[in-house]
Amino acid sequence: MASRIADLRAELTEAEQLSLADLTAEIRKIGFSCLACGECCRGEDNSVLVFPHEIRRIRDATGLSWQEVAVPPEEGEWDREGYFHTLEWRLTKAGDACRFYTGGKCDIYAIRPMLCRTYPFYLDRRRLMASECRGLGGEIGITEAERLAEQLIARRITEIEEGIALLERYRDFERGPQGKEGIIVHDSEGEQRIGQARKQ
């Protein structure tokens, strides 16, 4: 655990030193223009990682409860007391689409999570990567590319900081058979038990 935290701290330093100008130039070279097709908001594989502070912002703006905004992923392990342990949160879905994608638009566009703001791009260490998207290759101006580059750097820094906080608060547990006691979500704020009062 300590070595992984040390690795993340090194990655954080690296992320804080990323060149905005270089990243902007890379984005412009690849090109991107959103076609508003909504394909990134729909589909069986659609899964948007969302951090606690983002959930609060959406919850406060919409009046929805925490678990109406986000749910734990289905991947995890059981402990010997019958609790299912998993990591972090995903935006809730309605069928195969994000619950906030209705009528062909995003209902929370102004406060959408960082993953959505930077799609289809993401950073793998210093490398700019792109998910499959029909808008790739489109024309993008320097102002928009720079704004996207700023958000990508901020997202990368936040992802690492959240990862460090998660590991610092994580308490391991003895594995056991499947049970029915409930769900424990490990996130950057500690252990959150589904069904119990959530920290504000």
PDB file of C-alpha atoms in Angstrom:
ATOM      1  CA  MET A   1       0.000   0.000   0.000  1.00  0.00           C
ATOM      2  CA  ALA A   2       2.769   2.442   0.944  1.00  0.00           C
ATOM      3  CA  SER A   3       4.644   1.768  -2.291  1.00  0.00           C
ATOM      4  CA  ARG A   4       1.499   2.366  -4.365  1.00  0.00           C
ATOM      5  CA  ILE A   5       0.882   5.669  -2.567  1.00  0.00           C
ATOM      6  CA  ALA A   6       4.506   6.661  -3.241  1.00  0.00           C
ATOM      7  CA  ASP A   7       4.022   5.804  -6.920  1.00  0.00           C
ATOM      8  CA  LEU A   8       0.893   7.940  -7.051  1.00  0.00           C
ATOM      9  CA  ARG A   9       2.690  10.850  -5.414  1.00  0.00           C
ATOM     10  CA  ALA A  10       5.351  10.607  -8.131  1.00  0.00           C
ATOM     11  CA  GLU A  11       2.601  10.557 -10.773  1.00  0.00           C
ATOM     12  CA  LEU A  12       1.041  13.613  -9.130  1.00  0.00           C
ATOM     13  CA  THR A  13       4.288  15.551  -9.418  1.00  0.00           C
ATOM     14  CA  GLU A  14       4.504  14.470 -13.048  1.00  0.00           C
ATOM     15  CA  ALA A  15       0.919  15.573 -13.713  1.00  0.00           C
ATOM     16  CA  GLU A  16       1.497  18.969 -12.104  1.00  0.00           C
ATOM     17  CA  GLN A  17       4.397  19.518 -14.522  1.00  0.00           C
ATOM     18  CA  LEU A  18       2.453  18.731 -17.697  1.00  0.00           C
ATOM     19  CA  SER A  19       2.838  21.361 -20.387  1.00  0.00           C
ATOM     20  CA  LEU A  20      -0.440  23.081 -21.199  1.00  0.00           C
ATOM     21  CA  ALA A  21       0.969  24.321 -24.522  1.00  0.00           C
ATOM     22  CA  ASP A  22       2.152  20.858 -25.591  1.00  0.00           C
ATOM     23  CA  LEU A  23      -1.125  19.216 -24.620  1.00  0.00           C
ATOM     24  CA  THR A  24      -3.111  21.898 -26.448  1.00  0.00           C
ATOM     25  CA  ALA A  25      -1.030  21.277 -29.579  1.00  0.00           C
ATOM     26  CA  GLU A  26      -1.604  17.508 -29.326  1.00  0.00           C
ATOM     27  CA  ILE A  27      -5.372  17.980 -29.031  1.00  0.00           C
ATOM     28  CA  ARG A  28      -5.387  20.253 -32.075  1.00  0.00           C
ATOM     29  CA  LYS A  29      -3.318  17.728 -34.035  1.00  0.00           C
ATOM     30  CA  ILE A  30      -5.806  14.921 -33.293  1.00  0.00           C
ATOM     31  CA  GLY A  31      -8.797  17.224 -33.685  1.00  0.00           C
ATOM     32  CA  PHE A  32     -12.206  17.018 -32.091  1.00  0.00           C
ATOM     33  CA  SER A  33     -15.632  18.491 -32.626  1.00  0.00           C
ATOM     34  CA  CYS A  34     -18.578  17.241 -30.573  1.00  0.00           C
ATOM     35  CA  LEU A  35     -21.391  16.064 -32.849  1.00  0.00           C
ATOM     36  CA  ALA A  36     -23.940  16.012 -29.986  1.00  0.00           C
ATOM     37  CA  CYS A  37     -24.790  12.431 -30.974  1.00  0.00           C
ATOM     38  CA  GLY A  38     -25.094  11.302 -27.345  1.00  0.00           C
ATOM     39  CA  GLU A  39     -23.310   8.015 -28.015  1.00  0.00           C
ATOM     40  CA  CYS A  40     -20.993   8.633 -25.060  1.00  0.00           C
ATOM     41  CA  CYS A  41     -24.068   8.970 -22.811  1.00  0.00           C
ATOM     42  CA  ARG A  42     -25.710   5.721 -23.912  1.00  0.00           C
ATOM     43  CA  GLY A  43     -24.840   2.086 -24.301  1.00  0.00           C
ATOM     44  CA  GLU A  44     -24.206  -0.999 -22.223  1.00  0.00           C
ATOM     45  CA  ASP A  45     -20.570  -0.003 -21.648  1.00  0.00           C
ATOM     46  CA  ASN A  46     -21.448   3.516 -20.501  1.00  0.00           C
ATOM     47  CA  SER A  47     -19.983   3.936 -17.012  1.00  0.00           C
ATOM     48  CA  VAL A  48     -19.042   7.357 -15.667  1.00  0.00           C
ATOM     49  CA  LEU A  49     -16.712   7.455 -12.670  1.00  0.00           C
ATOM     50  CA  VAL A  50     -17.770  10.277 -10.370  1.00  0.00           C
ATOM     51  CA  PHE A  51     -16.048  11.548  -7.228  1.00  0.00           C
ATOM     52  CA  PRO A  52     -17.759  12.485  -3.934  1.00  0.00           C
ATOM     53  CA  HIS A  53     -17.411  16.245  -4.483  1.00  0.00           C
ATOM     54  CA  GLU A  54     -18.984  15.883  -7.942  1.00  0.00           C
ATOM     55  CA  ILE A  55     -21.865  13.830  -6.534  1.00  0.00           C
ATOM     56  CA  ARG A  56     -22.548  16.558  -3.952  1.00  0.00           C
ATOM     57  CA  ARG A  57     -22.565  19.251  -6.630  1.00  0.00           C
ATOM     58  CA  ILE A  58     -25.065  17.297  -8.746  1.00  0.00           C
ATOM     59  CA  ARG A  59     -27.147  16.357  -5.692  1.00  0.00           C
ATOM     60  CA  ASP A  60     -27.334  19.958  -4.515  1.00  0.00           C
ATOM     61  CA  ALA A  61     -28.300  21.235  -7.973  1.00  0.00           C
ATOM     62  CA  THR A  62     -30.938  18.591  -8.683  1.00  0.00           C
ATOM     63  CA  GLY A  63     -32.411  17.845  -5.251  1.00  0.00           C
ATOM     64  CA  LEU A  64     -31.798  14.136  -5.824  1.00  0.00           C
ATOM     65  CA  SER A  65     -30.442  11.871  -3.091  1.00  0.00           C
ATOM     66  CA  TRP A  66     -26.863  10.600  -3.121  1.00  0.00           C
ATOM     67  CA  GLN A  67     -27.897   7.163  -4.385  1.00  0.00           C
ATOM     68  CA  GLU A  68     -30.176   8.669  -7.036  1.00  0.00           C
ATOM     69  CA  VAL A  69     -27.101  10.432  -8.434  1.00  0.00           C
ATOM     70  CA  ALA A  70     -24.512   7.677  -8.068  1.00  0.00           C
ATOM     71  CA  VAL A  71     -24.261   3.982  -7.332  1.00  0.00           C
ATOM     72  CA  PRO A  72     -21.372   1.654  -6.505  1.00  0.00           C
ATOM     73  CA  PRO A  73     -19.980  -0.537  -9.298  1.00  0.00           C
ATOM     74  CA  GLU A  74     -20.884  -4.216  -9.326  1.00  0.00           C
ATOM     75  CA  GLU A  75     -17.274  -5.412  -9.152  1.00  0.00           C
ATOM     76  CA  GLY A  76     -15.951  -6.197  -5.684  1.00  0.00           C
ATOM     77  CA  GLU A  77     -15.483  -8.778  -2.941  1.00  0.00           C
ATOM     78  CA  TRP A  78     -17.401 -10.083   0.074  1.00  0.00           C
ATOM     79  CA  ASP A  79     -16.101  -9.938   3.632  1.00  0.00           C
ATOM     80  CA  ARG A  80     -16.593 -12.616   6.259  1.00  0.00           C
ATOM     81  CA  GLU A  81     -19.466 -10.656   7.833  1.00  0.00           C
ATOM     82  CA  GLY A  82     -21.475 -10.688   4.605  1.00  0.00           C
ATOM     83  CA  TYR A  83     -20.772  -7.157   3.336  1.00  0.00           C
ATOM     84  CA  PHE A  84     -19.941  -6.520  -0.318  1.00  0.00           C
ATOM     85  CA  HIS A  85     -16.922  -4.187  -0.729  1.00  0.00           C
ATOM     86  CA  THR A  86     -16.385  -2.096  -3.841  1.00  0.00           C
ATOM     87  CA  LEU A  87     -14.515   1.049  -4.906  1.00  0.00           C
ATOM     88  CA  GLU A  88     -15.784   4.520  -5.830  1.00  0.00           C
ATOM     89  CA  TRP A  89     -19.006   5.573  -7.571  1.00  0.00           C
ATOM     90  CA  ARG A  90     -20.633   5.646 -11.005  1.00  0.00           C
ATOM     91  CA  LEU A  91     -23.419   7.896 -12.282  1.00  0.00           C
ATOM     92  CA  THR A  92     -26.756   6.079 -12.165  1.00  0.00           C
ATOM     93  CA  LYS A  93     -28.315   4.813 -15.374  1.00  0.00           C
ATOM     94  CA  ALA A  94     -31.829   4.504 -16.744  1.00  0.00           C
ATOM     95  CA  GLY A  95     -31.722   1.440 -18.942  1.00  0.00           C
ATOM     96  CA  ASP A  96     -28.564   1.660 -21.045  1.00  0.00           C
ATOM     97  CA  ALA A  97     -28.242   5.460 -20.799  1.00  0.00           C
ATOM     98  CA  CYS A  98     -27.035   7.852 -18.142  1.00  0.00           C
ATOM     99  CA  ARG A  99     -30.054   8.901 -16.080  1.00  0.00           C
ATOM    100  CA  PHE A 100     -29.214  12.542 -16.828  1.00  0.00           C
ATOM    101  CA  TYR A 101     -29.351  12.048 -20.604  1.00  0.00           C
ATOM    102  CA  THR A 102     -32.962  12.773 -21.543  1.00  0.00           C
ATOM    103  CA  GLY A 103     -34.564  14.083 -24.679  1.00  0.00           C
ATOM    104  CA  GLY A 104     -31.271  13.957 -26.537  1.00  0.00           C
ATOM    105  CA  LYS A 105     -29.434  16.254 -24.122  1.00  0.00           C
ATOM    106  CA  CYS A 106     -27.598  16.281 -20.800  1.00  0.00           C
ATOM    107  CA  ASP A 107     -29.731  17.639 -17.956  1.00  0.00           C
ATOM    108  CA  ILE A 108     -26.651  18.455 -15.852  1.00  0.00           C
ATOM    109  CA  TYR A 109     -24.406  19.745 -18.634  1.00  0.00           C
ATOM    110  CA  ALA A 110     -23.179  22.801 -16.705  1.00  0.00           C
ATOM    111  CA  ILE A 111     -22.128  20.633 -13.729  1.00  0.00           C
ATOM    112  CA  ARG A 112     -21.290  17.381 -15.514  1.00  0.00           C
ATOM    113  CA  PRO A 113     -18.386  15.317 -14.110  1.00  0.00           C
ATOM    114  CA  MET A 114     -14.802  15.826 -15.263  1.00  0.00           C
ATOM    115  CA  LEU A 115     -14.849  12.569 -17.209  1.00  0.00           C
ATOM    116  CA  CYS A 116     -17.721  13.918 -19.320  1.00  0.00           C
ATOM    117  CA  ARG A 117     -16.115  17.351 -19.725  1.00  0.00           C
ATOM    118  CA  THR A 118     -12.937  15.870 -21.168  1.00  0.00           C
ATOM    119  CA  TYR A 119     -14.416  13.063 -23.277  1.00  0.00           C
ATOM    120  CA  PRO A 120     -13.168  11.533 -25.534  1.00  0.00           C
ATOM    121  CA  PHE A 121      -9.709  12.413 -24.244  1.00  0.00           C
ATOM    122  CA  TYR A 122      -7.866  11.184 -21.159  1.00  0.00           C
ATOM    123  CA  LEU A 123      -4.287  11.108 -19.929  1.00  0.00           C
ATOM    124  CA  ASP A 124      -2.263   7.952 -19.369  1.00  0.00           C
ATOM    125  CA  ARG A 125       0.656   9.383 -17.434  1.00  0.00           C
ATOM    126  CA  ARG A 126       2.035  11.932 -19.927  1.00  0.00           C
ATOM    127  CA  ARG A 127       0.341  10.393 -22.974  1.00  0.00           C
ATOM    128  CA  LEU A 128      -2.811  11.863 -24.467  1.00  0.00           C
ATOM    129  CA  MET A 129      -5.272   9.087 -25.275  1.00  0.00           C
ATOM    130  CA  ALA A 130      -8.662   9.135 -26.982  1.00  0.00           C
ATOM    131  CA  SER A 131     -11.667   6.867 -26.627  1.00  0.00           C
ATOM    132  CA  GLU A 132     -13.690   5.917 -29.671  1.00  0.00           C
ATOM    133  CA  CYS A 133     -15.775   8.888 -30.785  1.00  0.00           C
ATOM    134  CA  ARG A 134     -17.190  10.038 -34.120  1.00  0.00           C
ATOM    135  CA  GLY A 135     -16.156  13.609 -33.312  1.00  0.00           C
ATOM    136  CA  LEU A 136     -12.432  12.824 -33.390  1.00  0.00           C
ATOM    137  CA  GLY A 137     -10.612  14.447 -36.288  1.00  0.00           C
ATOM    138  CA  GLY A 138     -12.943  17.423 -36.304  1.00  0.00           C
ATOM    139  CA  GLU A 139     -11.694  20.984 -36.342  1.00  0.00           C
ATOM    140  CA  ILE A 140     -10.977  22.518 -32.939  1.00  0.00           C
ATOM    141  CA  GLY A 141      -9.845  26.071 -32.311  1.00  0.00           C
ATOM    142  CA  ILE A 142      -6.923  26.954 -30.092  1.00  0.00           C
ATOM    143  CA  THR A 143      -9.104  28.471 -27.347  1.00  0.00           C
ATOM    144  CA  GLU A 144     -11.292  25.379 -27.090  1.00  0.00           C
ATOM    145  CA  ALA A 145      -8.271  23.060 -27.286  1.00  0.00           C
ATOM    146  CA  GLU A 146      -6.528  24.966 -24.488  1.00  0.00           C
ATOM    147  CA  ARG A 147      -9.671  24.850 -22.323  1.00  0.00           C
ATOM    148  CA  LEU A 148      -9.874  21.097 -22.890  1.00  0.00           C
ATOM    149  CA  ALA A 149      -6.166  20.701 -22.085  1.00  0.00           C
ATOM    150  CA  GLU A 150      -6.624  22.605 -18.806  1.00  0.00           C
ATOM    151  CA  GLN A 151      -9.514  20.349 -17.849  1.00  0.00           C
ATOM    152  CA  LEU A 152      -7.563  17.212 -18.750  1.00  0.00           C
ATOM    153  CA  ILE A 153      -4.690  18.249 -16.495  1.00  0.00           C
ATOM    154  CA  ALA A 154      -7.110  19.126 -13.683  1.00  0.00           C
ATOM    155  CA  ARG A 155      -8.851  15.768 -14.133  1.00  0.00           C
ATOM    156  CA  ARG A 156      -5.579  13.848 -14.029  1.00  0.00           C
ATOM    157  CA  ILE A 157      -4.468  15.654 -10.861  1.00  0.00           C
ATOM    158  CA  THR A 158      -7.853  15.062  -9.222  1.00  0.00           C
ATOM    159  CA  GLU A 159      -7.858  11.365 -10.157  1.00  0.00           C
ATOM    160  CA  ILE A 160      -4.449  10.905  -8.554  1.00  0.00           C
ATOM    161  CA  GLU A 161      -5.346  12.902  -5.436  1.00  0.00           C
ATOM    162  CA  GLU A 162      -8.556  10.890  -5.057  1.00  0.00           C
ATOM    163  CA  GLY A 163      -6.575   7.659  -5.487  1.00  0.00           C
ATOM    164  CA  ILE A 164      -4.093   8.671  -2.793  1.00  0.00           C
ATOM    165  CA  ALA A 165      -6.890   9.643  -0.395  1.00  0.00           C
ATOM    166  CA  LEU A 166      -8.693   6.350  -1.060  1.00  0.00           C
ATOM    167  CA  LEU A 167      -5.581   4.294  -0.314  1.00  0.00           C
ATOM    168  CA  GLU A 168      -4.760   6.309   2.805  1.00  0.00           C
ATOM    169  CA  ARG A 169      -8.246   5.639   4.219  1.00  0.00           C
ATOM    170  CA  TYR A 170      -8.661   2.073   2.962  1.00  0.00           C
ATOM    171  CA  ARG A 171      -8.881  -0.662   5.578  1.00  0.00           C
ATOM    172  CA  ASP A 172      -8.454  -4.191   4.298  1.00  0.00           C
ATOM    173  CA  PHE A 173     -10.861  -6.933   5.370  1.00  0.00           C
ATOM    174  CA  GLU A 174     -11.049 -10.699   5.648  1.00  0.00           C
ATOM    175  CA  ARG A 175     -12.717 -12.200   2.590  1.00  0.00           C
ATOM    176  CA  GLY A 176     -15.714 -14.470   3.013  1.00  0.00           C
ATOM    177  CA  PRO A 177     -18.674 -16.021   1.204  1.00  0.00           C
ATOM    178  CA  GLN A 178     -21.465 -14.030  -0.384  1.00  0.00           C
ATOM    179  CA  GLY A 179     -23.757 -12.513   2.215  1.00  0.00           C
ATOM    180  CA  LYS A 180     -26.702 -10.162   2.594  1.00  0.00           C
ATOM    181  CA  GLU A 181     -25.538  -7.558   5.088  1.00  0.00           C
ATOM    182  CA  GLY A 182     -25.141  -4.693   2.646  1.00  0.00           C
ATOM    183  CA  ILE A 183     -22.572  -2.761   0.616  1.00  0.00           C
ATOM    184  CA  ILE A 184     -19.473  -0.883   1.732  1.00  0.00           C
ATOM    185  CA  VAL A 185     -18.056   1.582  -0.781  1.00  0.00           C
ATOM    186  CA  HIS A 186     -14.426   2.625  -0.334  1.00  0.00           C
ATOM    187  CA  ASP A 187     -13.805   6.113  -1.682  1.00  0.00           C
ATOM    188  CA  SER A 188     -11.545   9.080  -0.976  1.00  0.00           C
ATOM    189  CA  GLU A 189     -13.592   9.919   2.131  1.00  0.00           C
ATOM    190  CA  GLY A 190     -13.385   6.463   3.716  1.00  0.00           C
ATOM    191  CA  GLU A 191     -15.940   3.658   4.049  1.00  0.00           C
ATOM    192  CA  GLN A 192     -19.505   4.477   3.059  1.00  0.00           C
ATOM    193  CA  ARG A 193     -22.189   1.953   4.001  1.00  0.00           C
ATOM    194  CA  ILE A 194     -25.151   1.915   1.643  1.00  0.00           C
ATOM    195  CA  GLY A 195     -28.361   2.624   3.521  1.00  0.00           C
ATOM    196  CA  GLN A 196     -26.714   4.619   6.326  1.00  0.00           C
ATOM    197  CA  ALA A 197     -26.624   8.402   6.716  1.00  0.00           C
ATOM    198  CA  ARG A 198     -24.023   9.905   4.412  1.00  0.00           C
ATOM    199  CA  LYS A 199     -21.461  12.525   5.471  1.00  0.00           C
ATOM    200  CA  GLN A 200     -22.461  15.967   4.209  1.00  0.00           C
TER     201      GLN A 200
END
